[in-house]
Tab-separated table of C-alpha atoms in Angstrom:
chain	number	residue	atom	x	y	z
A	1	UNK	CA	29.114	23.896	12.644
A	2	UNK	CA	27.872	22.641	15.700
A	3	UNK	CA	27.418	19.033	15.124
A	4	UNK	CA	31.415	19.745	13.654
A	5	UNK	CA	32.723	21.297	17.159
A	6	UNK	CA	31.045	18.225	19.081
A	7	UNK	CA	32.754	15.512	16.920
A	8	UNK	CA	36.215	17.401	17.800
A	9	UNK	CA	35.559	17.600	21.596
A	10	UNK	CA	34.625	14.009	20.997
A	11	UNK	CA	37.611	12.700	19.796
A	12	UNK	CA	39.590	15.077	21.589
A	13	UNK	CA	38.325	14.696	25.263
A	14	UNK	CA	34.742	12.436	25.712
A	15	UNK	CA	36.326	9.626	23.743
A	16	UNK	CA	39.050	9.062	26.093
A	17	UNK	CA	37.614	10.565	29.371
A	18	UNK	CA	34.847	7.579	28.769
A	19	UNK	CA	36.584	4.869	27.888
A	20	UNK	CA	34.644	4.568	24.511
A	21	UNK	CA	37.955	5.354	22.593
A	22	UNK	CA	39.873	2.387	24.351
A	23	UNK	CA	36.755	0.122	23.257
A	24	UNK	CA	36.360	1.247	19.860
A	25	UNK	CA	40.595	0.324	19.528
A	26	UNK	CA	40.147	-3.146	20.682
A	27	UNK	CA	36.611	-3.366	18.464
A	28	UNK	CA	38.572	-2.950	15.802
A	29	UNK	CA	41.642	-4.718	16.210
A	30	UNK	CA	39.518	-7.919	16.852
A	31	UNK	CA	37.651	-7.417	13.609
A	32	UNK	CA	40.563	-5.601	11.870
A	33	UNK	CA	43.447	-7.696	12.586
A	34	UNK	CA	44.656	-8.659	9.480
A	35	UNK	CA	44.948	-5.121	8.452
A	36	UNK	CA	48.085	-2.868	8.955
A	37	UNK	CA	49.207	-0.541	11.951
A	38	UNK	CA	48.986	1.786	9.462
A	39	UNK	CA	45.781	0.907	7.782
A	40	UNK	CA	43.894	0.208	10.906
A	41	UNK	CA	45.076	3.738	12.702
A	42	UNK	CA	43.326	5.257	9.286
A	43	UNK	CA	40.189	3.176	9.651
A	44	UNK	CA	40.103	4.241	13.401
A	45	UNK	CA	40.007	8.149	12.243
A	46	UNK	CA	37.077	7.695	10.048
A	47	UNK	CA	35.181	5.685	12.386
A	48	UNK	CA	36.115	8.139	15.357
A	49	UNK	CA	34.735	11.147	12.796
A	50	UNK	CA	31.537	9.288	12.428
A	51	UNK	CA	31.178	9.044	16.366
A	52	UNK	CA	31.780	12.354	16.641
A	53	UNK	CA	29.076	13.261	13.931
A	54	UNK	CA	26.414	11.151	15.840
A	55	UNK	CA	27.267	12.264	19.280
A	56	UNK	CA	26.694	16.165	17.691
A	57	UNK	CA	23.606	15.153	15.810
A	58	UNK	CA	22.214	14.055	19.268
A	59	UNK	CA	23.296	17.040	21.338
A	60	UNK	CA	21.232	19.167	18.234
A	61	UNK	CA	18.956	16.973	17.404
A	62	UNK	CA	16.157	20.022	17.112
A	63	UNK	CA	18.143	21.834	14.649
A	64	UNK	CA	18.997	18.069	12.602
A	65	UNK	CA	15.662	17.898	12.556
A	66	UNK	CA	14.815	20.959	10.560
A	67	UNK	CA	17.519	20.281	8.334
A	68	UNK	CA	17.560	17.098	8.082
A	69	UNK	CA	16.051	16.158	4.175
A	70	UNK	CA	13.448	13.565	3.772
A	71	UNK	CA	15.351	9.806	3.164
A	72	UNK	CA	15.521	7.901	-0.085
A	73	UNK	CA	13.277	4.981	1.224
A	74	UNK	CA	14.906	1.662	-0.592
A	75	UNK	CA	15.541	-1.973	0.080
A	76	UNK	CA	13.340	-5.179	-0.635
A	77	UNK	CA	11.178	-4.996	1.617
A	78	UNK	CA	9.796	-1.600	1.396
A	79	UNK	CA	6.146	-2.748	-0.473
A	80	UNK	CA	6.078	-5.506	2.051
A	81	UNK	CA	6.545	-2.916	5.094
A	82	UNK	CA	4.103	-0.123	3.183
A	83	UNK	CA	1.874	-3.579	2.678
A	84	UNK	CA	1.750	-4.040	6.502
A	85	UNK	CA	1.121	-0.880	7.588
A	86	UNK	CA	-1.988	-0.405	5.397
A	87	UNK	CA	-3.715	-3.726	6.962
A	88	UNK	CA	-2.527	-2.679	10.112
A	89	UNK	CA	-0.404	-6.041	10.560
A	90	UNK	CA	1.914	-5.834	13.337
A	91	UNK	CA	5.665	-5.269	11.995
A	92	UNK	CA	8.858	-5.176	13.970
A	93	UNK	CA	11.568	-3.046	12.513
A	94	UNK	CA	14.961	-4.343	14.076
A	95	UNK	CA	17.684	-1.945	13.500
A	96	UNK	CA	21.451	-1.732	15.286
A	97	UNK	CA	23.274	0.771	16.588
A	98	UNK	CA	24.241	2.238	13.281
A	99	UNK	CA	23.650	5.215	10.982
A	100	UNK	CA	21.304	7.337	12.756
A	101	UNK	CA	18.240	4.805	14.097
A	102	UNK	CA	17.133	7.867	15.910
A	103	UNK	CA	16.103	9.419	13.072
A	104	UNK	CA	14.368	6.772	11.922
A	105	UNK	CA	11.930	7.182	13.842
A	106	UNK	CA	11.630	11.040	12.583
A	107	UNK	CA	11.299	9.528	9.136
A	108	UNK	CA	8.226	7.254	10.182
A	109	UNK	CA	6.050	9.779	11.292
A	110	UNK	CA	6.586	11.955	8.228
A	111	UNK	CA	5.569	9.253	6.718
A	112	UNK	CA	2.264	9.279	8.898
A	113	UNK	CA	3.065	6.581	10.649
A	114	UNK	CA	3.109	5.897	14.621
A	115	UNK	CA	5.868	3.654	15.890
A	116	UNK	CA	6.297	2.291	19.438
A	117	UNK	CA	10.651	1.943	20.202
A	118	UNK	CA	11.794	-0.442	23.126
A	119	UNK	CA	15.263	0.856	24.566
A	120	UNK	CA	17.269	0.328	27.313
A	121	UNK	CA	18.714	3.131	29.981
A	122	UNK	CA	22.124	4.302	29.771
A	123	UNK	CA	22.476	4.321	33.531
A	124	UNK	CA	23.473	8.196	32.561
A	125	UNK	CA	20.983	10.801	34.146
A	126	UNK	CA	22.526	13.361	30.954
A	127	UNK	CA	22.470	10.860	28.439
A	128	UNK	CA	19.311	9.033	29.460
A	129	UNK	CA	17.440	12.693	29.710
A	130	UNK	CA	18.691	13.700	26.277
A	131	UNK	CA	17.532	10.371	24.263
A	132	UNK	CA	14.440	10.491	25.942
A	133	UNK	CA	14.114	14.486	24.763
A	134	UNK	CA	15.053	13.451	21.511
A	135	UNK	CA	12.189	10.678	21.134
A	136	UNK	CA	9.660	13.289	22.345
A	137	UNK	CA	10.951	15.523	19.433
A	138	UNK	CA	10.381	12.341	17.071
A	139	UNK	CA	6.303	12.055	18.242
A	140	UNK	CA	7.079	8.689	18.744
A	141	UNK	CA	5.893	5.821	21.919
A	142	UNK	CA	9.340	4.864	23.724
A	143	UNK	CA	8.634	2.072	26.016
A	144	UNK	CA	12.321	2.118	27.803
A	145	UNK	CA	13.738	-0.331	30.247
A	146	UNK	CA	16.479	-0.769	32.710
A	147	UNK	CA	18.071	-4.394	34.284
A	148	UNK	CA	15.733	-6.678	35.077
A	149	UNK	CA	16.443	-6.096	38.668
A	150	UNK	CA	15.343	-2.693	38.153
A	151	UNK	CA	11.454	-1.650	38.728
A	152	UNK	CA	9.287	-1.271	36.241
A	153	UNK	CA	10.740	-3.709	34.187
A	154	UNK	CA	8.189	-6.586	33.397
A	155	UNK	CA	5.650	-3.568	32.839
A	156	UNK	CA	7.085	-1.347	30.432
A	157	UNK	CA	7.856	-4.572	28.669
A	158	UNK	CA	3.979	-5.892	28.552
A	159	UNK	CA	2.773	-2.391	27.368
A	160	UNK	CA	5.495	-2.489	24.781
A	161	UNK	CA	4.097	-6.443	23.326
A	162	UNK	CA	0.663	-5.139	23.414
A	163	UNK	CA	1.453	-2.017	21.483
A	164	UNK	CA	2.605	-4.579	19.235
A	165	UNK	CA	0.261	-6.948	19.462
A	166	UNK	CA	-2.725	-4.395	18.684
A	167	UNK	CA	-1.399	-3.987	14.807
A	168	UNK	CA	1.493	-1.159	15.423
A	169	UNK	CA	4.704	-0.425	13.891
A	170	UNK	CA	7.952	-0.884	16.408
A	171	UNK	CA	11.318	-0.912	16.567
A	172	UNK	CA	13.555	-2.894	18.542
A	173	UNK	CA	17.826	-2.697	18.680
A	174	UNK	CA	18.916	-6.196	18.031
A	175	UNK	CA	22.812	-5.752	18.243
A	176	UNK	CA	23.041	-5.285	22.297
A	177	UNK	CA	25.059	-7.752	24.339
A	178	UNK	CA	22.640	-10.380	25.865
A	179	UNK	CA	24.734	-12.346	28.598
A	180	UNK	CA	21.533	-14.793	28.500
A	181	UNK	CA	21.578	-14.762	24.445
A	182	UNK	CA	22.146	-17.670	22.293
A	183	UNK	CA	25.767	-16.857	20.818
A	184	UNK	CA	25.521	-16.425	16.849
A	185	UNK	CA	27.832	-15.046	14.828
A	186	UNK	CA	28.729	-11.205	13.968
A	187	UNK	CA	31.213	-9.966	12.586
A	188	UNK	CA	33.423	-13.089	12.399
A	189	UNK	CA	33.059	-14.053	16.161
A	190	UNK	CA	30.275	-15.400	18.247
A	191	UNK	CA	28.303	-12.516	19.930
A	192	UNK	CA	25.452	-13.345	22.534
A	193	UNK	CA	22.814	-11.985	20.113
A	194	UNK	CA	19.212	-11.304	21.789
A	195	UNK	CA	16.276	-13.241	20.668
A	196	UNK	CA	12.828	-11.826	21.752
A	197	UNK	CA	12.961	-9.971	18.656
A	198	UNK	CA	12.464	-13.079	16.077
A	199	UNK	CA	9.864	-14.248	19.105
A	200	UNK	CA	7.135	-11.688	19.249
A	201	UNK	CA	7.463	-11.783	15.903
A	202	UNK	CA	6.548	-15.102	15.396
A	203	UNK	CA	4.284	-15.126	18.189
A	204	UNK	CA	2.183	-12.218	17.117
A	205	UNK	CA	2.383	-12.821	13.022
A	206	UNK	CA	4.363	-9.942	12.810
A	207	UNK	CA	6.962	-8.677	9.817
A	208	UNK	CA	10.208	-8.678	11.201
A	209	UNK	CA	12.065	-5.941	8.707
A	210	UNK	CA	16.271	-5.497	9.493
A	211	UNK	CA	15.848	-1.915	8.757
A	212	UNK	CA	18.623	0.470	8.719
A	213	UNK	CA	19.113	4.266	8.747
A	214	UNK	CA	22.619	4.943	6.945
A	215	UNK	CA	24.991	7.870	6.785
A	216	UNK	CA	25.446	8.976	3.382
A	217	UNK	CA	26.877	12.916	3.010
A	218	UNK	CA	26.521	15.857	5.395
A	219	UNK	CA	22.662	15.024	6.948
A	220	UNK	CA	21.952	13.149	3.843
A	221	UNK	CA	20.437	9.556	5.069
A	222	UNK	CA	19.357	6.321	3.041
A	223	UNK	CA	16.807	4.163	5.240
A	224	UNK	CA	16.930	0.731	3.973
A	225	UNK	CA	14.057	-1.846	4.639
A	226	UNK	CA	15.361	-5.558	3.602
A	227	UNK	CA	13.175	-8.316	2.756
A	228	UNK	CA	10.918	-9.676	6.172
A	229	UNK	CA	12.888	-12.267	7.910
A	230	UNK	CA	10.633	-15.417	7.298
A	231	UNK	CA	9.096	-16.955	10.459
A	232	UNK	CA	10.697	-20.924	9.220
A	233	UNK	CA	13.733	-22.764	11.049
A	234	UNK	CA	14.986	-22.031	14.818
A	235	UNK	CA	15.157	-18.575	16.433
A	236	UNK	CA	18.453	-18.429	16.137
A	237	UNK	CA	18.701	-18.921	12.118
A	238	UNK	CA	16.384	-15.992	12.419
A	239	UNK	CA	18.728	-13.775	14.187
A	240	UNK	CA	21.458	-15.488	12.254
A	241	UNK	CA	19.826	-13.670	9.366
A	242	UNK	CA	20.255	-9.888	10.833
A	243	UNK	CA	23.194	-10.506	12.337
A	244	UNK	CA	24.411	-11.702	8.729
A	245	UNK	CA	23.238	-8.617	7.291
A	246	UNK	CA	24.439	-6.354	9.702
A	247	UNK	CA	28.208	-7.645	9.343
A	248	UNK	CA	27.431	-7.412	5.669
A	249	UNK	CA	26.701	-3.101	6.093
A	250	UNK	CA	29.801	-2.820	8.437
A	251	UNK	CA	32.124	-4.401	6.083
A	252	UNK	CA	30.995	-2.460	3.434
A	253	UNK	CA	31.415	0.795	5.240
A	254	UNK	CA	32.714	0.514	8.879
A	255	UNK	CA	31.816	4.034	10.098
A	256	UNK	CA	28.304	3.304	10.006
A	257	UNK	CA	28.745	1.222	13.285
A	258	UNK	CA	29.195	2.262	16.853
A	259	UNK	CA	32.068	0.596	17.509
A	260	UNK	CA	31.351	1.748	21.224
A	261	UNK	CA	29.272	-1.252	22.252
A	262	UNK	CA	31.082	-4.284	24.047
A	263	UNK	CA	29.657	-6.545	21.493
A	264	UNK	CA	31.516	-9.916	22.852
């Protein structure tokens, strides 16, 4: 009931008061174009619903938590990732802003497993206070960053590669807007696409697992490990690769995005 009443003052009021709404409209019509007024004003609904489920899961993320049932665990490369673990290989799980990644990280350590996750601040005190709440909840290492002009930067960054380095599972977003990254791309258009990920995983022999948390009904999730990226060609076929996939989730079911971000 709770997470319900958040998705309506969502739509209703956040949406709009934020400017997300306005974003999410012109996501979509760049993607969607080809669709109907009609159609696309449907699509819009659903996807809005969906926001408005995540934003509630995050402002009760204790009580998600409790009720929240264990994942189906599925994908080809979930004996690779269980593989790595065990021989304590580094792996890099790189997710996007879809589903619920938060609770990914929830799901790894009932799994037993300790994860380090790099993320960026919001530049909100509320918002910024609440994810980082909600990854103490989780038991899990968050090594978060701000702009590069911002202190604190190059060292949160250097803990977060040796976490890495010394055999750890972490996760890393890989569908922010890089102004300096190469442009590959997603969902039909070229996106500047970030590509440290496919880096320190080259650089440190690590598995580098698109892994995704998915909505399926109510609080009902299915995390999905794909087969390791494999270190061969340029850094940017290797981002090509997640970005690939990623478009490949959305167009199968476009609420799982967050159509929020100002992807291009």
């Amino acid at each position: 009931m709770r997470r319900a009443w958040v998705g309506v003052w969502y739509r209703l009021l956040f949406a709009r008061l934020s400017g997300q709404a306005e974003i999410t409209q012109r996501n979509v019509r760049a993607v969607f174009g080809d669709l109907s007024a009609v159609r696309r004003w449907r699509l819009l609904g659903r996807i809005k619903r969906a926001q408005g489920q995540f934003f509630g899961e995050v402002l009760n993320f204790e009580r998600v938590l409790e009720l929240c049932p264990p994942p189906v665990i599925e994908g080809a490369g979930r004996e690779a990732f269980f593989a790595a673990v065990e021989a304590k290989r580094p792996v890099i799980l790189l997710t996007g802003h879809i589903g619920n990644y938060a609770l990914g990280l929830h799901f790894l350590k009932q799994q037993g497993i300790d994860a380090g996750f790099l993320y960026r601040t919001r530049g909100n005190i509320l918002l910024d206070s609440r994810f980082d709440e909600m990854l103490r909840l989780t038991g899990q290492r968050g090594f978060k960053i701000g702009h590069r002009s911002q202190g604190g930067y190059e060292g949160k960054l250097k803990d977060f590669i040796e976490f890495l380095g010394e055999g750890h599972v972490t996760v890393m977003l890989g569908d922010h807007r890089d102004r300096t990254g190469e442009k590959i791309r997603f969902l039909g258009r070229r996106a500047p696409t970030s590509l440290p990920p496919a880096k320190l995983a080259r650089a440190h022999d690590a598995l580098l697992i698109p892994c995704f948390v998915l909505r399926a009904r109510g609080l009902q999730f299915r995390a999905v490990l794909d087969a390791p990226i494999p270190h061969k060609g340029s850094l940017r076929a290797m981002m090509r690769v997640f970005n690939d996939r990623m478009t490949e989730i959305i167009h199968d079911d476009p609420r799982q995005w967050s159509w929020t971000i100002r992807r291009w």
